[in-house]
PDB file of C-alpha atoms in Angstrom:
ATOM      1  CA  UNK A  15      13.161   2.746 -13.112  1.00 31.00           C
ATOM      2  CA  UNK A  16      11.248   2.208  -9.894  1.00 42.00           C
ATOM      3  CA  UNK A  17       9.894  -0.434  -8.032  1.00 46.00           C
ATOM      4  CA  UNK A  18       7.334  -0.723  -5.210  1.00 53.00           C
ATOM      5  CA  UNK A  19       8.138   0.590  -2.217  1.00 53.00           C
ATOM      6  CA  UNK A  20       5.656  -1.074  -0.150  1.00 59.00           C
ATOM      7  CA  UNK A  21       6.710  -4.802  -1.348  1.00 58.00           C
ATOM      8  CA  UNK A  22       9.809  -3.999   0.108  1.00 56.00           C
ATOM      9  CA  UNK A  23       8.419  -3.033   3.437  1.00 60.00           C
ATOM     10  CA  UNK A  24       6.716  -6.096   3.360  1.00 62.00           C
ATOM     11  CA  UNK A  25       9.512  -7.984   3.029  1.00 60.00           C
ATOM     12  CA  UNK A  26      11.194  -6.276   5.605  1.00 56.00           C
ATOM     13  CA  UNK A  27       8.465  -6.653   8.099  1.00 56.00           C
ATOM     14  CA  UNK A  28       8.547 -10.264   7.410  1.00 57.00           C
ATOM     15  CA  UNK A  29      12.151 -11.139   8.117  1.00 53.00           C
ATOM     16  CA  UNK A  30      12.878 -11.948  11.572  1.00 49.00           C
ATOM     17  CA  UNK A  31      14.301  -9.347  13.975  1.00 42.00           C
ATOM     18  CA  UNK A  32      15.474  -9.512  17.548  1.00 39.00           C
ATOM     19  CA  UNK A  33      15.939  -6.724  20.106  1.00 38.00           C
ATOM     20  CA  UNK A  34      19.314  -6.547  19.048  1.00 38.00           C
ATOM     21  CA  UNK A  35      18.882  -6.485  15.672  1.00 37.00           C
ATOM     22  CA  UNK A  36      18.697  -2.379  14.557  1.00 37.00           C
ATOM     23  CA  UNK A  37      15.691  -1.592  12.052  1.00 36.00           C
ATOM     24  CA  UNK A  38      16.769   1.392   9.741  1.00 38.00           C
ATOM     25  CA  UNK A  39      13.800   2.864   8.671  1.00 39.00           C
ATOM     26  CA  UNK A  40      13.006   3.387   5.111  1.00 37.00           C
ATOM     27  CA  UNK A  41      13.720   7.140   4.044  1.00 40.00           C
ATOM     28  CA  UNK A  42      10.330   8.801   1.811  1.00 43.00           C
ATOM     29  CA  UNK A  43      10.772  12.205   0.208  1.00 42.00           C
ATOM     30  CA  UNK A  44       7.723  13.813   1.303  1.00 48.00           C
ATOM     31  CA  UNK A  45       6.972  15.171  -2.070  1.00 54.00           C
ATOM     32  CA  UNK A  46       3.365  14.239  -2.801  1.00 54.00           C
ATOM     33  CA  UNK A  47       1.881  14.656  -5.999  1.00 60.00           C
ATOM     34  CA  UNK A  48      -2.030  15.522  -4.929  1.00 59.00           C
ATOM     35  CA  UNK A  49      -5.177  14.164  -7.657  1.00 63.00           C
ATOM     36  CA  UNK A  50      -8.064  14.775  -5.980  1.00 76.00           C
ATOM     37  CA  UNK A  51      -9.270  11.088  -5.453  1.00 93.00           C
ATOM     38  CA  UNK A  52      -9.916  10.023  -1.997  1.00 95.00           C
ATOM     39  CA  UNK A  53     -10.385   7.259   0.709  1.00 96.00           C
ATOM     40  CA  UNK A  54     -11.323   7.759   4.156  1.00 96.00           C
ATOM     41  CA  UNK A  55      -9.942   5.906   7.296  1.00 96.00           C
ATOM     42  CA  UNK A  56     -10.582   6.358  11.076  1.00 95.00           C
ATOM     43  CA  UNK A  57      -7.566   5.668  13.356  1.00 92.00           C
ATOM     44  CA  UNK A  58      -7.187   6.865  17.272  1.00 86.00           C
ATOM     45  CA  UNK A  59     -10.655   8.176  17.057  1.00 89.00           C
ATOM     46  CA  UNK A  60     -10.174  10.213  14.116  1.00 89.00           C
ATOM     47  CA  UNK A  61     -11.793  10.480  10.925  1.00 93.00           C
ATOM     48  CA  UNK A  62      -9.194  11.338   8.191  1.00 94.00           C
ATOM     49  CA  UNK A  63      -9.394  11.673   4.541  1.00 95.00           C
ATOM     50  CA  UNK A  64      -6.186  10.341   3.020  1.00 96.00           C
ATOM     51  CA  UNK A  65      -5.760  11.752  -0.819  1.00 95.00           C
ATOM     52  CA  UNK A  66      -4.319   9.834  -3.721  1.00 95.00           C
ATOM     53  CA  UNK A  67      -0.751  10.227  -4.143  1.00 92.00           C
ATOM     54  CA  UNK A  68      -0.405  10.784  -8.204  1.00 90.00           C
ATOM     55  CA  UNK A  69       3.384  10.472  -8.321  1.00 89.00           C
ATOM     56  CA  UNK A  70       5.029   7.837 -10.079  1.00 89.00           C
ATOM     57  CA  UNK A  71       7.455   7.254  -7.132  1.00 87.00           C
ATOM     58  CA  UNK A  72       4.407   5.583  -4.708  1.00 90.00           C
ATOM     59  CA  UNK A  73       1.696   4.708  -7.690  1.00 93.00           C
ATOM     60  CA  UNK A  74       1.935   2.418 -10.372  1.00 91.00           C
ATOM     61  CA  UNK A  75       2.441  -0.513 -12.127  1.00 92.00           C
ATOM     62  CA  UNK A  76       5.379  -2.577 -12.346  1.00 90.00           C
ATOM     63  CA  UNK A  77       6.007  -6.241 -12.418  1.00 89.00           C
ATOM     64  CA  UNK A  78       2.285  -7.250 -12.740  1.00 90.00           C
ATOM     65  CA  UNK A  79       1.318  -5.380  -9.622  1.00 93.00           C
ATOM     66  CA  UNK A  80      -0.686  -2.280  -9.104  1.00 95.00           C
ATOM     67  CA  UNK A  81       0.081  -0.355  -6.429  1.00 95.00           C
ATOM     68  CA  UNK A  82      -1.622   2.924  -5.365  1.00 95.00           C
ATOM     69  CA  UNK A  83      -0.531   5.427  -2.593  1.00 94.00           C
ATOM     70  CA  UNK A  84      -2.839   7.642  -0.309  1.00 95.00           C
ATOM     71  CA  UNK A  85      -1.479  10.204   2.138  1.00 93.00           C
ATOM     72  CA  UNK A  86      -2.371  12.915   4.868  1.00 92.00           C
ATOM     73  CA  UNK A  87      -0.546  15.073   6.877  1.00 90.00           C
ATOM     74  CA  UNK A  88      -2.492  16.169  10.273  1.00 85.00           C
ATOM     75  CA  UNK A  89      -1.428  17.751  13.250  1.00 75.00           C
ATOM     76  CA  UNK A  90       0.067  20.621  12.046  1.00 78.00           C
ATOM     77  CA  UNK A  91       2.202  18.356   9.734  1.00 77.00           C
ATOM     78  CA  UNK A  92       3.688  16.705  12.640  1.00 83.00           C
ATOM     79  CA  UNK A  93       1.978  13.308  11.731  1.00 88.00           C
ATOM     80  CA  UNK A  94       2.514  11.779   7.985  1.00 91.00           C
ATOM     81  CA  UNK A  95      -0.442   8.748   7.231  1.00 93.00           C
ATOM     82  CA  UNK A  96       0.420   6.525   4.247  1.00 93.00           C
ATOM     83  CA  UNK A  97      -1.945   3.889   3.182  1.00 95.00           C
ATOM     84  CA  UNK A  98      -0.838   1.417  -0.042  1.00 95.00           C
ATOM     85  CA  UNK A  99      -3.350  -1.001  -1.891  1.00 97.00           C
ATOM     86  CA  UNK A 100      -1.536  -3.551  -3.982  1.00 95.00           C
ATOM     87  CA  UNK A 101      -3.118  -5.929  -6.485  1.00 95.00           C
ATOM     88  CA  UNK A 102      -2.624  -7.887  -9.395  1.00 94.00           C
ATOM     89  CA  UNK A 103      -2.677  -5.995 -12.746  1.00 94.00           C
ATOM     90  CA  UNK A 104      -4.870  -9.147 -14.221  1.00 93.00           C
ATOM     91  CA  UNK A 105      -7.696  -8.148 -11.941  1.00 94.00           C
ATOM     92  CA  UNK A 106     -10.952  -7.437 -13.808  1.00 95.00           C
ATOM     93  CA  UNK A 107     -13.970  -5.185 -12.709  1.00 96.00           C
ATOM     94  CA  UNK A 108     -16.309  -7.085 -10.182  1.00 96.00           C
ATOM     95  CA  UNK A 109     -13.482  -9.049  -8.779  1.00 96.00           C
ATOM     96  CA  UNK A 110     -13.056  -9.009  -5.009  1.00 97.00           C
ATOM     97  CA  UNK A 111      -9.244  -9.838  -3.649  1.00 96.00           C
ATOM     98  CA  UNK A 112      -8.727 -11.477  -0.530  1.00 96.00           C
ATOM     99  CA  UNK A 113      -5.787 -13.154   0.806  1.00 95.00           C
ATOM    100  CA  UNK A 114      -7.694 -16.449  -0.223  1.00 94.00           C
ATOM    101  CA  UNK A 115      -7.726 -15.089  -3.523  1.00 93.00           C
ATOM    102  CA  UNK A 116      -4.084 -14.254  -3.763  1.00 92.00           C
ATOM    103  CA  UNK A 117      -3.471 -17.584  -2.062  1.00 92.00           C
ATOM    104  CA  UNK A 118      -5.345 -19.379  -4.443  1.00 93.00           C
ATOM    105  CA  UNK A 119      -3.820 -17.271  -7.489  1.00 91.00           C
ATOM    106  CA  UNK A 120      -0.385 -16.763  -6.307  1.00 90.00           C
ATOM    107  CA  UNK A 121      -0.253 -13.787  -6.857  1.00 91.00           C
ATOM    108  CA  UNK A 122       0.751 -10.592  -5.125  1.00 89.00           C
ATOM    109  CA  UNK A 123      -2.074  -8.271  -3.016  1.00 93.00           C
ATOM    110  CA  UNK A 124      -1.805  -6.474   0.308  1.00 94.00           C
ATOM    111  CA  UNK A 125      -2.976  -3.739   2.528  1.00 96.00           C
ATOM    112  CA  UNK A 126      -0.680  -1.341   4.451  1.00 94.00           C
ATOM    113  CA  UNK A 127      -0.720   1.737   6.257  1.00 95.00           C
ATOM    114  CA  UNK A 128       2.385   4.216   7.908  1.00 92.00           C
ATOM    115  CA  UNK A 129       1.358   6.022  10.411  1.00 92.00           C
ATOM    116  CA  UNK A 130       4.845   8.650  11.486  1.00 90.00           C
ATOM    117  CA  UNK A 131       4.950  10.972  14.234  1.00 88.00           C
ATOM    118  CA  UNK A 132       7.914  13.579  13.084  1.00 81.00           C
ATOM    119  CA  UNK A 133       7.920  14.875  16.939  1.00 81.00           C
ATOM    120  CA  UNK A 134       8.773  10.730  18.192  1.00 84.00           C
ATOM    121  CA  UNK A 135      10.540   9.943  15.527  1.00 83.00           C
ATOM    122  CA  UNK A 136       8.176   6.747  15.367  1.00 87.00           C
ATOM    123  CA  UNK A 137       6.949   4.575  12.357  1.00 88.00           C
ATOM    124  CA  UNK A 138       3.784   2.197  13.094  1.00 91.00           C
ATOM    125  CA  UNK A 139       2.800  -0.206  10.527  1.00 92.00           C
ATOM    126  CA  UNK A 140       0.006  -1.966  10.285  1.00 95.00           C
ATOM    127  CA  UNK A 141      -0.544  -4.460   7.657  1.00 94.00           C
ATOM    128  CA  UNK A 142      -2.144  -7.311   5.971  1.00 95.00           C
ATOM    129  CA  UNK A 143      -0.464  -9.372   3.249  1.00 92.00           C
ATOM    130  CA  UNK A 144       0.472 -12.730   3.208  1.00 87.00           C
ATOM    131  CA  UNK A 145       3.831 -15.331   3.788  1.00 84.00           C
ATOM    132  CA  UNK A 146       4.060 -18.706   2.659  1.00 82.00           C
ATOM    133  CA  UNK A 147       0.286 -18.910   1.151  1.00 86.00           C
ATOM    134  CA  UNK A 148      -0.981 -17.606   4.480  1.00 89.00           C
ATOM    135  CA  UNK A 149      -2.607 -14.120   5.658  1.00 93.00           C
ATOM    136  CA  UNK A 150       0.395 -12.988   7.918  1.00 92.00           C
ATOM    137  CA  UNK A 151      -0.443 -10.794  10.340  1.00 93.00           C
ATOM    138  CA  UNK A 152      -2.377 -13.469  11.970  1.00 90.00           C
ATOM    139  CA  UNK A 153      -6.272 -12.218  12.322  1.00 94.00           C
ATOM    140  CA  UNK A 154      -5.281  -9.497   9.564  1.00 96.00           C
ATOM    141  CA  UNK A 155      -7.643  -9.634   6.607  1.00 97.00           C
ATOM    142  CA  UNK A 156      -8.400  -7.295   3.659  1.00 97.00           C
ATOM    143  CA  UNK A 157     -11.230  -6.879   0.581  1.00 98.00           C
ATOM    144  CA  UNK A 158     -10.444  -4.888  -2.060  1.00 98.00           C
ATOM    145  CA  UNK A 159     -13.497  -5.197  -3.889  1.00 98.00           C
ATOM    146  CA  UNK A 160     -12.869  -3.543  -7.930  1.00 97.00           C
ATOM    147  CA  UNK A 161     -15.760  -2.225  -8.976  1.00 97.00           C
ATOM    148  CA  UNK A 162     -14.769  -0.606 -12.066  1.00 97.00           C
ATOM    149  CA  UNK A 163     -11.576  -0.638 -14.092  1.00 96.00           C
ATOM    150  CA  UNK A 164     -12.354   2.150 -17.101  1.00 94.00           C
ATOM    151  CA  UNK A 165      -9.601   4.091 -19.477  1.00 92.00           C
ATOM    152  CA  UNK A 166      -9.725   7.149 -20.762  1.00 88.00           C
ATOM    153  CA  UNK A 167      -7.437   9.788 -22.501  1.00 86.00           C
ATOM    154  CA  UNK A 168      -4.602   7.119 -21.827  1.00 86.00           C
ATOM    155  CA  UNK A 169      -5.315   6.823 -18.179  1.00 92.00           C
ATOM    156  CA  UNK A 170      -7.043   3.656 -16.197  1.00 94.00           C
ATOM    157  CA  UNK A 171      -9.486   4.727 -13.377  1.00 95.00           C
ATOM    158  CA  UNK A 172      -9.819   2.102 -10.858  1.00 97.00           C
ATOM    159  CA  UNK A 173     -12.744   2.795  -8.206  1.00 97.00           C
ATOM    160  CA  UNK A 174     -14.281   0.535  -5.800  1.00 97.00           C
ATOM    161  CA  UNK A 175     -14.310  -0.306  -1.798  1.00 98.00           C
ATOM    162  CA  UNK A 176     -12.179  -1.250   0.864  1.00 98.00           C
ATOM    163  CA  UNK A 177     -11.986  -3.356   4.239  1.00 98.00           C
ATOM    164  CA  UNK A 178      -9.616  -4.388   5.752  1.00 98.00           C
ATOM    165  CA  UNK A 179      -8.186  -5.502   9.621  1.00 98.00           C
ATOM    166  CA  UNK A 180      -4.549  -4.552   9.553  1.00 97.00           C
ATOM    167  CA  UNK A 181      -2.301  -5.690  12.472  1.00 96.00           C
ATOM    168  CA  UNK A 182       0.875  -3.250  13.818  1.00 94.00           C
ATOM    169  CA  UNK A 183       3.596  -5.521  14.831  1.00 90.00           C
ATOM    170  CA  UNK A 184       6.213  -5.098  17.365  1.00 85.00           C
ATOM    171  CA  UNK A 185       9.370  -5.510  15.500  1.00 77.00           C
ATOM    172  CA  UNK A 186      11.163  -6.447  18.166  1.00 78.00           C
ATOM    173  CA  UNK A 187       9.400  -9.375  19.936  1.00 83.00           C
ATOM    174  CA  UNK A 188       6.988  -9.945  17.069  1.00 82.00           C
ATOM    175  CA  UNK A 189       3.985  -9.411  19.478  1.00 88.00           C
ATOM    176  CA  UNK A 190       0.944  -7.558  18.274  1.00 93.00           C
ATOM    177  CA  UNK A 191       1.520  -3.791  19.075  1.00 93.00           C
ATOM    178  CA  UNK A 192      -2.661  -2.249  17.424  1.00 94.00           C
ATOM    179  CA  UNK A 193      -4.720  -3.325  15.365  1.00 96.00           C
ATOM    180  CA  UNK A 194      -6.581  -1.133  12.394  1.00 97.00           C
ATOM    181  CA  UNK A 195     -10.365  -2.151  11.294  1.00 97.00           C
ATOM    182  CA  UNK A 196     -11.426  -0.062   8.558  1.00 97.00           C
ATOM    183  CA  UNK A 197     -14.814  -0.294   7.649  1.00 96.00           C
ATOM    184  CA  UNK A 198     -15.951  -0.897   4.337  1.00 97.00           C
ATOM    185  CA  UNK A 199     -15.237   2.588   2.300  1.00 97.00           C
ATOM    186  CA  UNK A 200     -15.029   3.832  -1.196  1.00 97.00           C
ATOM    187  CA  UNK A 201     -12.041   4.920  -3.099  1.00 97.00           C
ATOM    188  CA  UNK A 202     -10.345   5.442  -6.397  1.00 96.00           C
ATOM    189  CA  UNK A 203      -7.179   6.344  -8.407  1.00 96.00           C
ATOM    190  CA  UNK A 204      -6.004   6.781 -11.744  1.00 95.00           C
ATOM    191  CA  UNK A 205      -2.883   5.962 -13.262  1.00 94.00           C
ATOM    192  CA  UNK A 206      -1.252   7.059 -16.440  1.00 86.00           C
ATOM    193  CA  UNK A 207      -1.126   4.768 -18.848  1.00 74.00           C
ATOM    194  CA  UNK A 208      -4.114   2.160 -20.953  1.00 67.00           C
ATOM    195  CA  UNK A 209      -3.938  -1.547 -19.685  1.00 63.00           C
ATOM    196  CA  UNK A 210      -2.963  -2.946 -22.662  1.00 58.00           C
ATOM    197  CA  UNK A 211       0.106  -0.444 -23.419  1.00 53.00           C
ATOM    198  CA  UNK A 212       1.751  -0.903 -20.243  1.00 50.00           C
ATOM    199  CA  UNK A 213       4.291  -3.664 -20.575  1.00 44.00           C
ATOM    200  CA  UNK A 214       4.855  -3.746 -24.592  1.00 40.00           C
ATOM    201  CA  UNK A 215       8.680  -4.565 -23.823  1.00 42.00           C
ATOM    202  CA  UNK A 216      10.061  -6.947 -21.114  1.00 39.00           C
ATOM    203  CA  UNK A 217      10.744  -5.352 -17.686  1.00 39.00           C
ATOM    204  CA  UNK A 218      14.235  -4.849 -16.781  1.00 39.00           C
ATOM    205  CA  UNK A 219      15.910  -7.075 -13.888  1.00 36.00           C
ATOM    206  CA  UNK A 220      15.398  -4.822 -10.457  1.00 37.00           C
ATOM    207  CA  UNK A 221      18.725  -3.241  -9.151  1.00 38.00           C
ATOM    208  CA  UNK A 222      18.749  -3.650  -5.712  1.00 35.00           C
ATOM    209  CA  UNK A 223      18.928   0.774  -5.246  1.00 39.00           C
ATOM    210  CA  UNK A 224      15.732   0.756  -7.206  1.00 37.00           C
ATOM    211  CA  UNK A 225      14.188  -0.492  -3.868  1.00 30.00           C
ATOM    212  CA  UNK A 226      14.583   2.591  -1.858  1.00 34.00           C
ATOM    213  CA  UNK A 227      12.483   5.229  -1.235  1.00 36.00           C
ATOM    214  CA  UNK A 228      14.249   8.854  -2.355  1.00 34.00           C
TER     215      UNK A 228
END
């Protein structure tokens, strides 16, 4: 069983830290399962095309919450970009989610992006979700507008555009460290699995090692 790694970031980035407070940082495996799908991104002046991570251990659906992975490695390898859409498994085709929506809805969406230098050892993460019915970063803001949801041969294509103005905190003092804009830009993914067959039996209760990243 897995669950989504990029709720728990979330929830890590949320809790409050102080400068004495160490930040272990969450371990991936750097096995990428390639599809073919794509979104594109520009960050520090460069235009990158992040591809749709097809393995089960970043994409899918668990609790009522899609999440899909995107990765590229640039710089001869020595930089690692990870970007993470998250939405509710209810939503239909033609249904744009917002933080408004999810605050509205209750219900789980977010937008977040690793960026990982392997030469600095350092993790930024910029993000958008929200805490307490409110967008948190502050000024962060997403759209992930779903403009098709089809199935076919037992697999669910989801394709559509994305926005978004994710915020990099400093997870020491809190204090904005960069901010992301991403300008409105196409993607899609595909995940095993029809809509209707996922979930026949009740989910199992999370164990807290199914959280981690291996």
């Amino acid at each position: 069983m897995k669950k989504l790694f990029a709720m728990l970031l979330l929830a890590m980035l949320a809790m409050p830290v102080t400068a004495e407070t160490p930040i272990d940082p969450l371990p991936y495996s750097g096995i990428h399962e390639s599809s073919g799908e794509t979104i594109e991104i520009v960050i520090d002046g460069e235009r990158l095309t992040l591809e749709f991570d097809a393995s089960p251990l970043y994409s899918s659906v668990e609790g009522g919450v899609v999440q899909a992975s995107y990765y590229k490695y640039s710089d001869g390898d020595t930089r690692l970009y990870e970007m993470y859409l998250i939405f509710p498994e209810t939503a239909q085709a033609g249904m744009v989610i917002t933080p408004e929506y999810s605050a509205l809805t209750n219900e789980e969406s977010s937008v977040v992006l690793i960026a990982s230098d392997t030469a600095s050892q350092k993790e930024t993460y910029y993000f958008s979700s929200l805490m307490s019915g409110r967008v948190y970063p502050e000024e962060s803001d997403y759209a992930i507008c779903l403009d098709a949801i089809t199935e076919n041969d037992g697999a669910t294509t989801y394709s559509g555009r994305l926005s978004a103005t994710l915020i990099a905190l400093d997870m020491a003092s809190g204090a904005v460290e960069a901010t992301l804009v991403i300008e409105e830009t196409p993607f899609s993914f595909t995940l095993n699995g029809k809509r209707e067959e996922r979930h026949s039996e009740p989910l199992p209760t999370p164990l807290p090692e199914d959280m981690m990243r291996t």
